[in-house]
Coordinates of C-alpha atoms and ligand atoms in Angstrom, one line a residue:
M1493 CA -54.5 11.9 305.6
S1494 CA -57.8 10.6 304.8
K1495 CA -59.9 7.6 306.2
D1496 CA -59.1 5.4 303.4
T1497 CA -55.1 5.8 303.2
F1498 CA -54.8 4.6 306.7
K1499 CA -52.7 1.3 306.8
V1500 CA -54.4 -1.8 308.3
E1501 CA -53.0 -1.6 311.7
T1502 CA -54.7 2.0 311.8
K1503 CA -58.2 0.6 310.4
L1504 CA -58.2 -2.4 312.8
T1505 CA -58.1 0.6 316.0
R1506 CA -60.9 2.6 314.5
L1507 CA -63.2 0.2 312.8
G1508 CA -66.8 -0.7 313.8
R1509 CA -66.9 2.0 316.3
D1510 CA -67.8 5.6 316.8
V1511 CA -67.4 7.2 320.0
H1512 CA -69.8 9.9 319.4
D1513 CA -72.8 7.4 319.5
Q1514 CA -71.6 6.1 322.6
Y1515 CA -71.4 8.9 324.9
G1516 CA -67.7 9.2 324.3
F1517 CA -66.8 5.7 325.7
V1518 CA -64.4 3.8 323.5
N1519 CA -66.2 0.6 322.4
T1520 CA -69.0 -0.2 321.1
P1521 CA -71.4 -1.0 323.6
I1522 CA -73.5 -4.4 323.6
Y1523 CA -77.1 -4.1 323.0
R1524 CA -79.5 -7.1 323.4
G1525 CA -82.7 -6.7 322.4
S1526 CA -85.6 -8.2 320.1
T1527 CA -88.0 -5.3 319.9
V1528 CA -87.1 -2.2 318.6
V1529 CA -90.1 0.5 318.9
F1530 CA -90.8 3.0 316.3
D1531 CA -91.9 6.8 316.9
T1532 CA -94.6 6.5 314.1
V1533 CA -96.7 3.9 311.8
D1534 CA -94.5 5.7 308.7
S1535 CA -91.3 4.6 310.3
L1536 CA -92.5 1.0 311.6
Q1537 CA -94.0 0.4 307.7
N1538 CA -91.7 2.0 305.7
N1539 CA -88.3 1.1 307.1
K1540 CA -87.3 4.0 308.5
A1541 CA -85.4 3.3 311.2
K1542 CA -81.9 2.3 311.1
F1543 CA -82.8 -1.0 312.9
W1544 CA -86.3 -3.1 312.8
Y1545 CA -86.4 -6.5 314.8
G1546 CA -83.2 -8.1 316.8
T1547 CA -83.4 -10.7 314.1
L1548 CA -82.2 -8.1 311.3
G1549 CA -79.4 -6.7 313.5
T1550 CA -78.2 -4.7 316.4
P1551 CA -75.8 -1.9 316.3
T1552 CA -73.2 -4.5 318.1
I1553 CA -73.9 -6.8 315.2
K1554 CA -73.4 -4.3 312.7
S1555 CA -70.1 -2.8 314.0
L1556 CA -68.9 -6.3 313.8
E1557 CA -70.1 -6.6 310.1
D1558 CA -69.1 -3.4 308.9
A1559 CA -65.8 -3.4 310.3
W1560 CA -65.1 -6.6 308.8
S1561 CA -66.6 -5.9 305.5
E1562 CA -64.2 -2.8 305.5
L1563 CA -61.1 -4.9 306.3
S1564 CA -62.0 -7.6 303.5
G1565 CA -62.7 -5.0 300.7
A1566 CA -66.3 -7.1 300.8
E1567 CA -69.8 -5.3 299.9
G1568 CA -70.9 -7.1 303.2
T1569 CA -70.8 -9.4 305.6
V1570 CA -73.0 -11.5 308.0
M1571 CA -72.1 -13.6 311.2
S1572 CA -72.6 -17.1 312.3
P1573 CA -72.6 -18.6 315.9
S1574 CA -69.5 -21.0 314.2
G1575 CA -67.4 -21.1 311.7
L1576 CA -68.8 -24.0 310.2
G1577 CA -72.0 -22.2 310.3
A1578 CA -70.5 -19.8 308.1
V1579 CA -69.6 -22.5 305.8
A1580 CA -72.6 -23.7 305.7
L1581 CA -74.6 -20.4 304.8
A1582 CA -72.0 -19.4 302.1
L1583 CA -73.1 -23.0 300.5
M1584 CA -77.0 -22.7 301.1
T1585 CA -76.7 -19.1 299.6
T1586 CA -75.0 -20.4 296.2
L1587 CA -76.7 -23.9 295.7
K1588 CA -80.0 -25.2 295.1
S1589 CA -81.2 -28.5 294.3
G1590 CA -79.7 -30.4 291.1
D1591 CA -76.7 -28.2 291.6
H1592 CA -73.4 -29.6 290.9
L1593 CA -70.6 -28.8 293.7
L1594 CA -66.7 -28.7 293.3
M1595 CA -65.1 -29.3 296.6
P1596 CA -61.4 -29.4 297.3
D1597 CA -60.0 -32.6 298.7
S1598 CA -57.8 -30.9 301.3
V1599 CA -61.1 -29.3 302.7
Y1600 CA -61.6 -28.7 306.1
N1601 CA -63.3 -32.2 307.4
P1602 CA -66.5 -31.2 309.0
T1603 CA -67.3 -28.9 305.9
R1604 CA -67.3 -32.5 304.0
N1605 CA -69.6 -33.6 306.5
F1606 CA -71.7 -31.1 305.9
C1607 CA -71.4 -31.8 302.3
K1608 CA -72.7 -35.7 303.2
V1609 CA -75.1 -34.9 305.8
F1610 CA -77.1 -32.1 304.4
L1611 CA -76.4 -31.1 300.8
E1612 CA -76.6 -34.6 299.2
K1613 CA -79.8 -35.0 301.2
F1614 CA -81.1 -31.6 299.3
G1615 CA -79.9 -33.0 295.7
V1616 CA -76.7 -31.4 295.4
E1617 CA -74.0 -33.3 293.4
I1618 CA -70.6 -33.0 295.0
T1619 CA -67.1 -33.9 293.2
Y1620 CA -63.9 -33.9 295.2
Y1621 CA -61.1 -32.7 293.1
D1622 CA -57.0 -32.3 293.7
P1623 CA -56.5 -28.9 295.7
L1624 CA -53.4 -28.2 293.0
V1625 CA -55.4 -29.3 290.2
G1626 CA -54.9 -25.8 288.3
E1627 CA -56.1 -25.3 285.0
N1628 CA -57.6 -28.5 284.6
I1629 CA -60.2 -27.5 286.7
V1630 CA -62.5 -26.9 283.6
E1631 CA -62.4 -30.5 282.6
L1632 CA -64.6 -31.1 286.0
F1633 CA -67.0 -28.4 285.1
R1634 CA -70.3 -29.8 284.2
T1635 CA -73.3 -28.1 282.6
N1636 CA -75.2 -28.0 286.3
T1637 CA -71.9 -27.1 288.2
S1638 CA -73.0 -23.9 290.0
T1639 CA -70.3 -23.3 292.8
L1640 CA -66.4 -24.0 293.0
F1641 CA -65.3 -24.2 296.6
L1642 CA -61.7 -23.5 297.7
E1643 CA -59.7 -23.7 301.2
S1644 CA -56.2 -22.3 300.7
P1645 CA -54.1 -23.7 302.5
G1646 CA -55.8 -27.1 303.0
S1647 CA -56.6 -28.5 306.3
Q1648 CA -53.7 -30.2 307.8
S1649 CA -52.1 -30.4 304.5
F1650 CA -51.6 -26.8 303.4
E1651 CA -51.5 -27.3 299.6
I1652 CA -51.8 -23.3 298.5
Q1653 CA -54.5 -22.9 295.4
D1654 CA -54.1 -21.1 292.7
V1655 CA -57.0 -18.8 293.4
P1656 CA -56.6 -15.9 290.9
L1657 CA -56.6 -18.9 288.2
L1658 CA -59.5 -20.7 289.7
T1659 CA -61.7 -17.9 290.3
R1660 CA -60.9 -16.7 286.6
L1661 CA -62.0 -20.0 284.9
A1662 CA -65.3 -20.2 287.3
K1663 CA -66.1 -16.8 286.6
Q1664 CA -66.1 -17.2 282.6
R1665 CA -69.0 -20.3 283.0
G1666 CA -71.0 -18.0 285.6
I1667 CA -69.9 -20.7 288.3
K1668 CA -69.9 -18.9 292.0
T1669 CA -66.6 -19.4 294.2
I1670 CA -66.6 -19.4 297.8
I1671 CA -63.2 -19.9 299.7
D1672 CA -62.4 -20.8 303.4
N1673 CA -59.8 -18.1 304.0
T1674 CA -59.5 -18.8 307.9
W1675 CA -55.7 -20.0 308.1
A1676 CA -54.7 -16.6 306.4
T1677 CA -57.1 -14.1 307.2
P1678 CA -58.4 -10.9 305.2
I1679 CA -54.8 -9.3 306.5
F1680 CA -52.7 -12.0 304.9
F1681 CA -54.6 -12.7 301.9
K1682 CA -57.4 -10.4 299.9
A1683 CA -60.0 -13.0 298.8
H1684 CA -62.3 -10.8 296.9
E1685 CA -59.6 -8.9 295.2
H1686 CA -58.6 -12.4 294.1
G1687 CA -61.8 -12.8 292.6
C1688 CA -63.8 -14.7 295.2
D1689 CA -67.4 -14.4 295.4
L1690 CA -67.9 -15.7 299.1
S1691 CA -65.2 -15.9 301.7
V1692 CA -65.2 -17.5 305.0
E1693 CA -63.6 -17.1 308.1
A1694 CA -63.8 -19.2 311.4
G1695 CA -63.6 -16.2 313.7
T1696 CA -63.2 -18.9 316.4
K1697 CA -59.4 -18.7 315.3
Y1698 CA -57.8 -15.5 314.7
L1699 CA -60.4 -13.1 315.5
S1700 CA -60.9 -14.4 318.9
G1701 CA -57.6 -15.0 319.7
H1702 CA -58.2 -16.4 323.3
S1703 CA -60.2 -19.7 322.5
D1704 CA -63.1 -18.6 324.2
L1705 CA -65.3 -17.8 321.3
L1706 CA -67.3 -19.6 318.4
M1707 CA -67.9 -17.8 315.5
G1708 CA -68.1 -17.3 311.8
L1709 CA -68.2 -14.6 309.1
V1710 CA -69.2 -14.9 305.3
S1711 CA -68.4 -11.6 303.3
A1712 CA -69.6 -10.9 299.7
N1713 CA -68.5 -9.0 296.9
A1714 CA -71.2 -6.7 295.3
E1715 CA -72.5 -9.0 292.8
T1716 CA -73.2 -12.1 295.7
W1717 CA -73.9 -9.8 298.6
P1718 CA -77.8 -9.4 298.0
A1719 CA -78.1 -13.1 297.7
L1720 CA -75.9 -14.0 300.8
R1721 CA -77.9 -11.3 302.9
A1722 CA -81.5 -12.8 301.6
M1723 CA -80.3 -16.1 302.8
Y1724 CA -79.1 -15.2 306.1
D1725 CA -82.4 -13.0 306.9
S1726 CA -84.2 -15.9 305.8
M1727 CA -82.9 -17.9 308.7
A1728 CA -81.8 -15.5 311.3
M1729 CA -79.1 -17.4 312.8
L1730 CA -77.4 -15.2 314.7
P1731 CA -74.3 -14.7 316.6
G1732 CA -74.9 -13.5 320.3
A1733 CA -74.4 -10.2 321.2
E1734 CA -71.5 -10.7 323.8
D1735 CA -69.7 -12.8 321.3
C1736 CA -69.9 -9.4 318.7
F1737 CA -68.3 -7.4 321.7
L1738 CA -65.6 -10.3 321.7
A1739 CA -64.5 -10.4 318.4
L1740 CA -64.5 -6.6 317.7
R1741 CA -62.5 -6.6 321.0
G1742 CA -60.0 -9.4 318.9
L1743 CA -60.1 -7.5 316.0
R1744 CA -58.2 -4.4 317.7
T1745 CA -55.2 -6.7 318.3
M1746 CA -55.2 -8.9 315.6
H1747 CA -52.5 -7.9 313.7
I1748 CA -50.1 -7.7 315.8
R1749 CA -51.1 -11.4 316.8
L1750 CA -50.6 -12.6 313.6
K1751 CA -47.6 -10.9 312.7
E1752 CA -46.2 -12.4 316.1
A1753 CA -47.8 -15.6 315.4
E1754 CA -46.0 -15.5 312.1
R1755 CA -42.7 -15.0 313.7
R1756 CA -42.5 -17.6 316.1
A1757 CA -44.5 -20.2 313.8
L1758 CA -41.6 -19.6 311.3
E1759 CA -38.7 -19.7 314.1
V1760 CA -40.0 -22.8 315.6
A1761 CA -40.5 -24.4 312.1
N1762 CA -37.3 -23.9 310.6
W1763 CA -35.7 -25.3 314.0
L1764 CA -37.9 -28.5 313.7
S1765 CA -36.7 -29.0 310.0
E1766 CA -33.4 -29.4 311.6
Q1767 CA -34.2 -32.0 314.2
P1768 CA -32.9 -35.6 313.1
E1769 CA -36.6 -37.1 313.5
V1770 CA -38.1 -34.5 311.0
S1771 CA -38.7 -35.0 307.4
R1772 CA -40.4 -32.3 305.9
I1773 CA -42.1 -29.4 307.3
L1774 CA -45.7 -28.5 305.7
H1775 CA -45.7 -24.5 305.8
P1776 CA -46.8 -22.5 302.7
A1777 CA -43.6 -20.4 303.6
F1778 CA -41.5 -23.5 303.1
E1779 CA -40.0 -24.2 299.3
G1780 CA -41.2 -28.0 299.9
C1781 CA -44.7 -27.0 300.3
P1782 CA -47.1 -27.5 297.4
G1783 CA -48.2 -24.2 296.1
H1784 CA -45.2 -22.5 297.9
E1785 CA -44.5 -20.0 295.0
I1786 CA -48.2 -19.0 294.5
W1787 CA -48.0 -18.3 298.3
K1788 CA -45.5 -15.9 297.4
R1789 CA -47.0 -14.2 294.6
D1790 CA -50.5 -14.2 296.4
F1791 CA -49.9 -14.1 300.3
K1792 CA -48.8 -11.0 302.8
G1793 CA -47.6 -13.3 305.5
S1794 CA -48.4 -16.7 307.3
S1795 CA -50.0 -17.7 310.5
G1796 CA -49.0 -20.0 313.3
L1797 CA -50.5 -23.2 312.2
F1798 CA -48.5 -25.9 310.0
S1799 CA -47.9 -29.3 310.1
V1800 CA -44.3 -31.8 310.4
V1801 CA -43.8 -35.0 308.6
F1802 CA -41.6 -37.6 310.4
K1803 CA -39.3 -39.7 308.9
P1804 CA -40.7 -42.9 308.5
G1805 CA -39.9 -46.0 311.0
F1806 CA -41.9 -44.2 314.3
S1807 CA -44.5 -46.2 315.7
K1808 CA -48.0 -44.7 316.7
E1809 CA -47.3 -45.8 320.0
A1810 CA -43.9 -43.7 319.9
L1811 CA -46.1 -40.6 318.8
S1812 CA -48.7 -40.9 321.4
Y1813 CA -45.7 -41.6 324.0
M1814 CA -44.6 -37.9 322.7
L1815 CA -47.5 -36.6 322.7
D1816 CA -49.1 -37.8 325.8
N1817 CA -46.1 -36.2 327.9
M1818 CA -45.8 -32.3 326.6
K1819 CA -45.6 -30.0 329.3
I1820 CA -46.7 -26.8 327.5
F1821 CA -48.1 -27.9 323.7
G1822 CA -51.8 -28.9 324.8
M1823 CA -53.3 -31.3 322.6
G1824 CA -56.7 -30.5 321.2
Y1825 CA -58.5 -29.0 318.0
S1826 CA -58.9 -25.5 316.9
W1827 CA -56.0 -22.9 316.9
G1828 CA -55.2 -19.3 316.5
G1829 CA -55.5 -18.6 320.3
F1830 CA -52.7 -17.3 322.6
E1831 CA -51.7 -21.0 323.7
S1832 CA -49.7 -23.7 321.7
L1833 CA -51.5 -26.6 320.4
V1834 CA -50.7 -30.2 319.0
V1835 CA -52.5 -32.7 317.2
P1836 CA -51.6 -36.1 315.2
F1837 CA -53.6 -36.1 312.0
N1838 CA -53.9 -38.7 309.0
C1839 CA -55.7 -37.2 306.0
A1840 CA -56.1 -40.5 304.3
D1841 CA -58.8 -41.4 306.9
Y1842 CA -61.2 -39.7 304.5
R1843 CA -59.8 -38.6 301.1
T1844 CA -61.4 -39.6 298.1
A1845 CA -59.7 -37.5 295.2
T1846 CA -56.3 -37.8 296.0
K1847 CA -53.7 -40.1 297.7
W1848 CA -52.4 -38.9 300.9
N1849 CA -49.2 -41.1 301.8
P1850 CA -46.4 -39.0 303.1
E1851 CA -43.0 -41.3 304.1
G1852 CA -43.8 -40.6 308.0
L1853 CA -46.3 -40.0 310.7
T1854 CA -48.0 -36.3 310.6
I1855 CA -48.9 -33.7 313.4
R1856 CA -50.2 -30.2 313.4
L1857 CA -48.9 -27.6 315.4
Q1858 CA -50.4 -24.2 316.7
I1859 CA -47.6 -21.7 318.1
G1860 CA -48.9 -19.8 320.9
L1861 CA -47.7 -16.5 322.7
E1862 CA -45.3 -18.7 324.7
N1863 CA -41.6 -17.9 324.8
V1864 CA -40.4 -19.6 321.8
E1865 CA -37.3 -21.4 323.8
D1866 CA -39.4 -23.0 325.8
L1867 CA -41.8 -24.0 323.2
M1868 CA -38.7 -26.1 321.5
T1869 CA -37.7 -27.7 324.8
D1870 CA -40.9 -29.0 325.0
L1871 CA -40.7 -30.3 321.4
R1872 CA -37.2 -31.4 321.9
Q1873 CA -38.2 -33.4 324.9
G1874 CA -40.8 -35.1 322.8
L1875 CA -38.8 -36.0 319.9
D1876 CA -36.6 -37.6 322.3
R1877 CA -39.4 -39.8 323.8
L1878 CA -40.4 -40.6 320.1
S1879 CA -36.8 -41.7 319.1
A1880 CA -36.5 -43.3 322.4
F1881 CA -39.5 -45.7 322.1
R1882 CA -38.6 -47.2 319.1
Ligands
PLP1988 C1 -62.0 -23.9 312.5 C2 -62.4 -24.2 311.1 C3 -63.7 -24.0 310.8 C4 -64.8 -23.9 311.7 O1 -64.7 -23.2 312.5 P1 -65.5 -23.4 313.9 O2 -66.0 -22.3 314.8 O3 -64.9 -24.7 314.8 O4 -66.8 -24.1 313.7 C5 -63.9 -23.8 309.7 N1 -62.8 -23.9 308.4 C6 -61.7 -24.1 308.9 C7 -60.1 -24.1 308.1 C8 -61.1 -24.0 310.2 O5 -59.8 -24.4 310.6

């Protein structure tokens, strides 16, 4: 059995470490450092050493880069100190002043803010599009369109995009594609196999798995890798050594945590769909979710984050009464950790290209590793508060 035939779980236990370089210790050590010293002038001037200076990489950083590239089927990977930083790095790689950018209306809202605060200032034109646009995307292509951004499923609303179709149409015009693949991770969706040039992951979520780390990763296909690496090296916005160590540790258990998140989220979502207060579940594995058929075709699984649409008639005050008094579900942003979370949301607050008008109030749930019956009890008591408040 050769290394290449190992299944993903096996790979995740082995990637990015080499015990022979580590005095036999199992894990890659934390290298901290700025200066690298050279034995000879030749080696200093002609780039002959493995490492050159701290901003250009350390063995700890390189271990994580290589592991992520292997997992993602990418030519190369670089990391940023946050997921949003990775989104910014990807966009800076493919865009220049005067270019036109296509952004899905369902994009992670801080990404939209980066477009407004940074890209617009540098003369990039931005058009928001319906994430379910399909082949009509070509009508939005302009002569100066350089980048098509994708996020599948969409943040909070969970539309699944037809990534193979969109990347194929973009490629025909020489337009670069970037996907925010945070929800599925490379374990459930192979972005580069589906045609994406750059793939962004907020490692803050499932790679960390413990809500104690901020990290972003950008992986690139062979064609786009030199541009990504050059942009990254030009700025030297590096992740910290300890953060890379924690990310490598998270990588070892990522598969089992994701599979467990999937199982638990499906159990809770199925149960919720039968509760009288609930109108619909927004979860790509559910038939009513926009793009469900595409999810079935392209994805290997679903993770632990989904949304709920309540039936009409509940007031915002009733929802606050429900959420203010949850016993297990914490109220807060981010997700992918071991603990369950809930946030109320309303996409109508920021959408510009499409109408967001569900029949009732909406919440997003992240399902953690608590006992599922305990979670359902907490939710059922919350739903009782919601309906009692009327
Ligand atoms: C959380 C998130 C990010 C940003 O990650 P941070 O590390 O919090 O900056 C980007 N995209 C998506 C889809 C996310 O959920």
